[in-house]
XYZ file of C-alpha atoms in Angstrom:
274
model
C 0.000 0.000 0.000
C 1.392 3.485 -0.909
C 2.537 5.931 1.715
C 2.654 9.704 1.661
C 5.386 11.777 3.278
C 5.466 15.580 3.751
C 9.157 16.270 4.105
C 9.458 19.979 4.736
C 8.986 23.637 3.732
C 11.674 26.238 3.240
C 9.864 29.585 3.353
C 6.646 31.199 4.584
C 5.390 34.820 4.404
C 2.221 36.514 5.726
C 1.966 38.728 2.631
C 2.599 36.012 0.087
C 2.440 32.346 0.868
C 5.569 30.977 -0.814
C 6.363 27.365 -0.181
C 9.099 25.190 -1.601
C 8.304 21.702 -0.488
C 9.606 18.249 -1.305
C 7.309 15.307 -1.317
C 7.757 11.567 -1.715
C 5.016 9.133 -2.556
C 4.602 5.549 -3.556
C 4.171 5.082 -7.282
C 4.776 1.408 -7.887
C 4.871 -1.965 -6.257
C 7.480 -4.566 -7.031
C 7.296 -8.024 -5.564
C 4.708 -6.793 -3.124
C 7.006 -4.081 -1.751
C 6.074 -0.420 -2.141
C 9.031 1.684 -3.299
C 9.196 5.471 -2.920
C 9.697 7.593 -5.992
C 11.060 11.156 -5.892
C 8.701 13.859 -7.091
C 10.201 17.130 -8.446
C 10.234 20.055 -6.022
C 7.477 22.680 -6.492
C 8.595 26.211 -7.253
C 6.962 29.497 -8.289
C 3.337 29.189 -9.322
C 3.131 25.398 -9.728
C 4.789 22.011 -9.965
C 7.607 21.562 -12.469
C 7.253 18.049 -13.845
C 9.382 16.962 -16.703
C 7.934 13.456 -16.807
C 4.858 12.520 -18.727
C 2.073 11.518 -16.430
C -1.551 10.639 -16.772
C -4.346 12.832 -15.393
C -4.705 10.724 -12.259
C -1.071 11.277 -11.313
C -1.302 15.026 -11.879
C -4.436 15.244 -9.744
C -2.728 13.247 -6.994
C 0.283 15.552 -6.875
C -1.924 18.665 -6.812
C -3.925 17.269 -3.908
C -0.685 16.455 -2.087
C 0.616 19.998 -2.556
C -2.603 21.513 -1.189
C -2.446 19.191 1.808
C 1.165 20.167 2.450
C 0.385 23.887 2.361
C -2.506 23.406 4.780
C -0.289 21.504 7.214
C 2.448 24.113 6.914
C 0.142 27.048 7.597
C -1.365 25.305 10.635
C 2.063 24.531 12.057
C 3.525 28.004 11.531
C 0.497 29.955 12.775
C -0.247 27.716 15.738
C -3.885 27.084 14.804
C -4.236 23.320 14.302
C -6.874 22.287 11.809
C -7.489 25.744 10.350
C -5.009 25.676 7.465
C -5.281 28.302 4.769
C -8.538 29.660 6.206
C -6.520 31.161 9.048
C -4.147 32.906 6.661
C -6.941 34.383 4.573
C -8.903 35.523 7.631
C -5.867 37.280 9.053
C -5.414 39.271 5.852
C -8.991 40.516 5.583
C -9.107 44.257 6.248
C -11.092 45.254 9.287
C -11.517 41.740 10.681
C -9.045 41.916 13.560
C -10.694 40.381 16.641
C -11.150 42.671 19.641
C -13.244 40.692 22.147
C -12.087 39.938 25.668
C -12.625 36.679 27.499
C -16.053 36.420 29.183
C -16.355 37.699 32.748
C -18.074 35.847 35.580
C -21.485 36.840 34.159
C -20.618 35.620 30.663
C -20.231 39.123 29.181
C -17.355 40.126 26.944
C -15.947 43.573 26.167
C -15.149 44.601 22.615
C -12.516 47.278 22.031
C -11.796 48.428 18.495
C -8.180 47.381 17.803
C -5.746 50.239 17.193
C -4.465 48.539 14.016
C -7.881 47.793 12.538
C -8.145 49.106 8.989
C -11.033 50.748 7.235
C -12.896 54.035 7.453
C -9.910 56.349 7.656
C -10.116 58.034 4.262
C -7.776 60.559 2.753
C -7.010 63.454 5.086
C -8.644 61.831 8.107
C -6.997 60.897 11.370
C -7.206 57.254 12.513
C -10.499 56.278 14.117
C -10.422 56.772 17.888
C -11.134 53.353 19.436
C -14.474 52.614 21.042
C -15.701 49.833 23.312
C -18.901 48.125 24.476
C -20.004 44.974 26.278
C -22.080 42.078 24.932
C -23.330 38.705 26.171
C -21.164 35.760 25.211
C -23.303 34.617 22.270
C -22.805 37.867 20.319
C -20.234 37.558 17.527
C -18.792 39.931 14.936
C -20.239 39.506 11.435
C -18.998 40.908 8.095
C -19.996 44.431 7.107
C -21.303 45.001 3.585
C -21.366 48.338 1.741
C -24.923 47.397 0.778
C -25.971 47.592 4.434
C -28.112 50.416 5.735
C -25.563 53.139 6.466
C -23.277 52.062 3.626
C -19.535 52.533 3.959
C -19.908 54.424 7.253
C -20.819 51.234 9.144
C -17.584 50.329 10.900
C -18.692 47.221 12.789
C -21.557 44.774 13.062
C -22.354 42.140 15.721
C -25.250 39.700 15.977
C -26.794 37.018 18.154
C -29.483 34.710 16.800
C -30.912 34.581 20.308
C -30.903 38.216 21.461
C -30.522 40.705 18.600
C -27.949 42.670 16.650
C -25.934 45.891 16.711
C -23.795 48.092 14.504
C -21.552 51.132 14.793
C -21.658 54.049 12.340
C -18.616 56.330 12.247
C -19.400 59.438 10.171
C -17.542 62.722 9.493
C -18.822 65.679 11.507
C -18.546 67.694 8.292
C -21.963 66.314 7.484
C -23.282 68.723 10.125
C -20.951 71.705 9.927
C -17.590 72.667 8.457
C -16.348 74.632 11.474
C -16.130 71.901 14.129
C -12.433 71.164 13.570
C -10.669 67.994 14.704
C -11.882 68.050 18.305
C -15.639 67.903 17.954
C -18.071 67.169 20.755
C -21.647 66.033 20.493
C -22.718 69.322 22.108
C -21.061 71.294 19.292
C -22.924 69.264 16.701
C -26.220 70.143 18.308
C -28.855 69.170 20.872
C -30.236 65.624 21.014
C -33.227 66.533 18.832
C -30.992 67.745 15.976
C -28.749 64.698 16.014
C -31.553 62.128 16.002
C -33.455 64.029 13.314
C -30.394 64.017 11.086
C -29.224 60.431 11.593
C -32.278 58.542 12.851
C -33.604 57.860 9.322
C -30.246 56.324 8.347
C -30.341 53.996 11.337
C -33.911 52.725 11.004
C -34.421 53.287 7.288
C -37.501 55.475 7.644
C -38.756 58.756 9.035
C -38.424 58.997 12.819
C -41.384 61.319 13.379
C -43.448 60.003 16.286
C -41.049 57.113 16.922
C -38.718 58.608 19.553
C -39.884 57.269 22.916
C -37.118 58.818 25.011
C -33.982 60.999 24.853
C -31.348 61.211 27.595
C -27.893 62.725 28.057
C -25.149 61.127 30.154
C -21.495 61.975 30.700
C -18.603 59.530 31.101
C -14.985 60.645 31.605
C -15.784 64.140 30.375
C -17.484 62.990 27.152
C -21.200 63.584 26.558
C -23.427 60.826 25.134
C -26.961 61.130 23.758
C -29.162 58.069 24.322
C -32.390 57.354 22.446
C -35.068 54.688 22.353
C -37.213 54.396 19.231
C -40.247 52.282 18.462
C -41.185 50.931 15.982
C -38.868 49.406 15.010
C -37.354 48.529 18.374
C -33.968 50.254 18.515
C -31.648 51.837 21.071
C -29.135 54.443 19.852
C -26.160 55.962 21.660
C -24.448 58.928 19.969
C -21.278 60.871 20.740
C -18.448 62.656 18.935
C -14.651 62.476 19.098
C -11.901 63.845 16.878
C -13.573 64.733 13.589
C -16.200 62.006 13.661
C -19.663 61.261 14.997
C -20.230 57.803 16.519
C -23.659 56.155 16.415
C -24.154 52.880 18.258
C -27.392 51.081 17.341
C -28.818 48.046 19.163
C -31.980 46.358 17.912
C -33.941 43.114 17.883
C -37.139 41.474 16.729
C -40.346 41.852 18.706
C -39.762 38.579 20.544
C -36.087 39.361 21.220
C -37.059 42.787 22.498
C -39.615 41.290 24.863
C -37.292 38.602 26.227
C -33.945 40.413 26.257
C -34.735 44.110 26.590
C -32.615 44.549 29.731
C -29.582 42.969 28.064
C -30.034 45.082 24.928
C -30.337 48.226 27.021
C -27.203 47.298 28.962
C -25.322 46.813 25.680
C -26.437 50.222 24.422
C -25.493 52.027 27.627
C -22.058 50.376 27.719
C -20.809 52.164 24.584
C -17.752 54.380 25.133
C -15.282 56.160 22.892
C -11.911 55.632 24.536
């Protein structure tokens, strides 16, 4: 019976996966004994094979190469069983994990990583990190430019059990051109002005008659506006920092709202720009 041996890799790079690997596999049996046969080393964009081979042999060598790369990436990165998926995930812009381990109540804190890409734009300073807390079953999900809020949605989380949330980071220039690079939510305007301007973007419809409550709270010298709208069920926390406005939206279905309102409210009130 043939055996397969992965003998080694000479180079690995985060930016470009470049592997030069040597493989040996059984190709024939003589007198009932399987004898190894050397296979040419792979270089550049594919295998260099000077021997004529049938389609089955070519397919076998390609499968072996893919297996070798997967093993190599798992070994180098320290994530057994993930293979190339780990490499690709690590290179996706904006998908750097930022969740802490759960506390004794099962809640985790998300802090936007300093090195996270996306949303900076030409002439803009890096996004000032923000944080919030969520129950353990909330997970980050991909952001699409087709989402409500478009390219200004910086982050999205969801839980099939409790609800979902997203963060909009928008330039304060949308309100005024004289706020500079140290804007505050008070400079942008009172709570009524802010929700009237951005509420329709968050819920996708006119907010007239939907604002159930408006509150202002201060944490570490920064003012936050807090809103509850219905329908649809949504909690919004707004503040400003640098040259951007931050809108934190937490929502859920009718059943989620009924069962998990206190958790959703706690998530909304935990939002901070750090």
